[in-house]
């Protein structure tokens, strides 16, 4: 009986650890789509390298750098991808586009803006949060003093 | 006064106070009737002591001829009333009979001292309060000037009209108002009128408790063996007995006290009976002899009552039965080298020599002597019962029980005290006044000695159940130790006339709670204020005399919390001020204000405290205790304050936690806010990206069109 129970438990675990069908389908479809739209894949693969780098170098727990950089990197890549579609969605055009300095400048420039945002907005917001907490800390201390003044030291001991 | 009584009764009814018996209630009303509790004197600017506006007491003119061992007498003069007067000045220890003064004053008898005024006075010579009784001076001398003088001799023919008739009539008047003289003796009887037509006037009986000043000569042997304060009030038959002794002394012109100790007199009375000991074989006129046989009868049932004496005066012939024969042994018992034939004397001696008595009984000879010499089944049963019960009891208790078995009608003899249950209150008052050990009395009540005594002669005592009931109440009171109970309460319960015996009120004569407040006012202004306002005596006194004033606040008064205790005290004193219509008492008010700090501290809110302290401070020198009470006694305010304090504590606790959390953030200052910053940067970047892409798409579409 005990062995049977163990087997059924393992089966259950396997069932729950299995990815849902939609995800497995997406994983299957992604390389297919990449092959079908190979020119776009080439453009995005080259233009989005800074995002990949950001994801690799970000050692923070939240891993928000790749998203910050990636968003602006994407904004710079989208016009190139549109021009790929305009000039014909072929592999040679894709290679031609990615080897053009303007294309690299545009997409990587977006990534640079992303990094600028990442390195400026973060301390700015942190400074605001810190200031707010400092003000709250003072307010708490003030209120404590008020309570002691009104109720005496008993309010502390009780 | 009647209005006050009605108010008192209605208050009791409203309170659903059914615990008091009708007898207690009537005593309470009797007490309220008395206006003799108040201070009636004034000291004039030239230092004279005036009672009202009319009578002046002259402290420099002492009149020793009217004084008694416990009182002093001074000349008094009245502006409006004719005649001469004297004032009897007495202290707390004699327990003046304040509850009966009104009834006494109302008597119209010519054969008693005429009382002019009575009340508490400020007695300047001793700088304290005393109780004063102002009497009209009797016209004539005392029957006997002093204890060692020869009494005034009245011829045999004049004994009845001179002494017996006026005294019996006066005693009859006393009986009608339920009063006992309790102090009839040759030194307290005045011979008024011309020689040959004299009539007696009975002297003062109000300055001390009944029988307290009586020499054993004037008491029956059973009462005489008790200590004077422990004899109890007695009955009118005891007055007649004392009168009989006085009649014999006047008839003989002989002082029976001369050359004899009280013990000898008692022993002779036990040995020969009262009649035999006083009259012996000498001749007494036939008519008077009958009277004397009646009133000096040692058998309480056979002794003449006032009705018998009245009938005899009317000329009816009453043949008094001889006294019950005192049980006497055929052969004496030798104890401490003295021979004893009767049990009362032996009991008396045993009680005085407990250890020797113990040895004597243990030897076994005593039991044999008892069995061989007394064929009294009841005595044997009592003795056997005690031997059975008290075998293992301590020696004091054992001998007490043996004495009780030997002399069941005698007093309770224990550790040198010798009292009747009815005299317990007075004995306790005397012990307290003289700073004697009062624990013995407590022991006697707690160990139910009185109950044992009553149990032995239950059928022969007129109000055995009533006495038992009050003693049981006393036992209950004694078992509680908190202020308001204990031996102090027993004292005030048992003696309705005793003044408050608090050591703080040593110089005051406090007979009612109203006087107590006035005494406290006087103390507060003297500069020697004690630490506490109400002590155990005062609390018990107020609780017994005016229970509505304090009983409902007793929990507060006895609280371990100083603030609540002070609220209880203020409630009590304010109630007394209202109830007795006492005006402003700024001294007590200021005294209470100086002690209100714990009350103020009952409030947690410091602002409220300051506000309350300021408000209390504004009542300085006001003396209205109700106003003070209204300020400090606000339970809703205190509850609300406590509630808000609880909320403040919780708030403070949450603030501490919040502060700690912020401090922990601050410790990670380097990273503090960065996570949020990164998230904001991500959001900002994403939004900007969407805008750029959307803008590009829009532009493309517009160009394409």
mmCIF file of C-alpha atoms in Angstrom, chain A residues 60 62 64 67-69 71-72 74-75 78-79 82 86 117-118 121-123 125-126 129-130 133-134 136-137 140-141 143-144 147-152 154-156 158, chain B residues 604-607 641 644-645 648-649 651-652 655-656 658-659 662-663 665-666 669 672-682 684-686 688-689 692-693 696-697 700:
data_model
loop_
_atom_site.group_PDB
_atom_site.id
_atom_site.type_symbol
_atom_site.label_atom_id
_atom_site.label_comp_id
_atom_site.label_asym_id
_atom_site.label_seq_id
_atom_site.Cartn_x
_atom_site.Cartn_y
_atom_site.Cartn_z
ATOM 1 C CA UNK A 60 19.970 42.879 -8.954
ATOM 2 C CA UNK A 62 14.479 42.310 -9.402
ATOM 3 C CA UNK A 64 14.592 45.354 -14.149
ATOM 4 C CA UNK A 67 13.259 45.701 -19.276
ATOM 5 C CA UNK A 68 14.235 49.376 -18.900
ATOM 6 C CA UNK A 69 16.931 49.141 -21.584
ATOM 7 C CA UNK A 71 11.877 48.959 -23.885
ATOM 8 C CA UNK A 72 13.906 51.837 -25.336
ATOM 9 C CA UNK A 74 12.760 48.089 -28.914
ATOM 10 C CA UNK A 75 11.592 51.645 -29.630
ATOM 11 C CA UNK A 78 10.805 49.022 -34.496
ATOM 12 C CA UNK A 79 11.518 51.633 -37.291
ATOM 13 C CA UNK A 82 9.279 48.517 -40.472
ATOM 14 C CA UNK A 86 8.994 48.139 -46.640
ATOM 15 C CA UNK A 117 16.842 56.359 -17.776
ATOM 16 C CA UNK A 118 17.958 53.428 -15.636
ATOM 17 C CA UNK A 121 15.543 57.772 -12.590
ATOM 18 C CA UNK A 122 16.556 55.112 -10.015
ATOM 19 C CA UNK A 123 18.604 57.388 -7.657
ATOM 20 C CA UNK A 125 13.242 58.078 -7.055
ATOM 21 C CA UNK A 126 15.375 56.591 -4.231
ATOM 22 C CA UNK A 129 11.581 57.769 -1.084
ATOM 23 C CA UNK A 130 14.373 58.404 1.429
ATOM 24 C CA UNK A 133 10.815 58.276 5.101
ATOM 25 C CA UNK A 134 12.997 60.766 6.891
ATOM 26 C CA UNK A 136 7.872 60.227 8.432
ATOM 27 C CA UNK A 137 10.559 59.289 10.963
ATOM 28 C CA UNK A 140 6.771 59.543 14.362
ATOM 29 C CA UNK A 141 9.286 60.924 16.861
ATOM 30 C CA UNK A 143 4.059 62.123 17.846
ATOM 31 C CA UNK A 144 5.808 59.938 20.410
ATOM 32 C CA UNK A 147 2.056 61.181 23.584
ATOM 33 C CA UNK A 148 4.664 61.152 26.368
ATOM 34 C CA UNK A 149 3.914 64.769 27.158
ATOM 35 C CA UNK A 150 0.198 64.068 27.312
ATOM 36 C CA UNK A 151 0.221 60.689 29.047
ATOM 37 C CA UNK A 152 3.589 60.566 30.779
ATOM 38 C CA UNK A 154 3.425 55.281 31.528
ATOM 39 C CA UNK A 155 2.456 55.308 27.899
ATOM 40 C CA UNK A 156 5.942 53.931 27.085
ATOM 41 C CA UNK A 158 2.392 50.154 29.088
ATOM 42 C CA UNK B 604 -3.438 59.465 32.984
ATOM 43 C CA UNK B 605 -3.875 62.517 30.823
ATOM 44 C CA UNK B 606 -1.361 65.078 32.079
ATOM 45 C CA UNK B 607 -3.257 67.986 30.577
ATOM 46 C CA UNK B 641 -9.400 58.753 30.442
ATOM 47 C CA UNK B 644 -8.077 57.000 25.797
ATOM 48 C CA UNK B 645 -4.909 56.024 27.624
ATOM 49 C CA UNK B 648 -2.609 56.073 23.262
ATOM 50 C CA UNK B 649 -0.583 53.077 24.462
ATOM 51 C CA UNK B 651 -0.705 54.080 19.154
ATOM 52 C CA UNK B 652 2.668 54.485 20.848
ATOM 53 C CA UNK B 655 4.759 54.139 16.353
ATOM 54 C CA UNK B 656 7.636 52.273 17.972
ATOM 55 C CA UNK B 658 7.069 51.949 12.546
ATOM 56 C CA UNK B 659 10.120 53.793 13.826
ATOM 57 C CA UNK B 662 12.196 53.082 9.211
ATOM 58 C CA UNK B 663 15.432 52.769 11.185
ATOM 59 C CA UNK B 665 15.575 51.038 6.177
ATOM 60 C CA UNK B 666 18.011 53.749 7.195
ATOM 61 C CA UNK B 669 20.648 53.684 3.267
ATOM 62 C CA UNK B 672 17.231 52.322 0.284
ATOM 63 C CA UNK B 673 14.717 53.292 -2.415
ATOM 64 C CA UNK B 674 16.777 51.857 -5.206
ATOM 65 C CA UNK B 675 14.433 48.971 -5.873
ATOM 66 C CA UNK B 676 11.533 51.383 -6.110
ATOM 67 C CA UNK B 677 13.671 53.611 -8.310
ATOM 68 C CA UNK B 678 14.464 50.757 -10.641
ATOM 69 C CA UNK B 679 10.829 49.821 -10.886
ATOM 70 C CA UNK B 680 9.893 53.424 -11.615
ATOM 71 C CA UNK B 681 12.676 53.583 -14.231
ATOM 72 C CA UNK B 682 11.343 50.432 -15.850
ATOM 73 C CA UNK B 684 9.052 55.154 -17.260
ATOM 74 C CA UNK B 685 11.107 53.474 -19.952
ATOM 75 C CA UNK B 686 8.257 51.191 -20.979
ATOM 76 C CA UNK B 688 8.244 56.167 -23.182
ATOM 77 C CA UNK B 689 8.907 53.248 -25.525
ATOM 78 C CA UNK B 692 7.753 56.437 -29.310
ATOM 79 C CA UNK B 693 6.557 53.332 -31.147
ATOM 80 C CA UNK B 696 6.297 56.332 -35.206
ATOM 81 C CA UNK B 697 3.442 54.156 -36.345
ATOM 82 C CA UNK B 700 4.085 56.295 -40.897
#
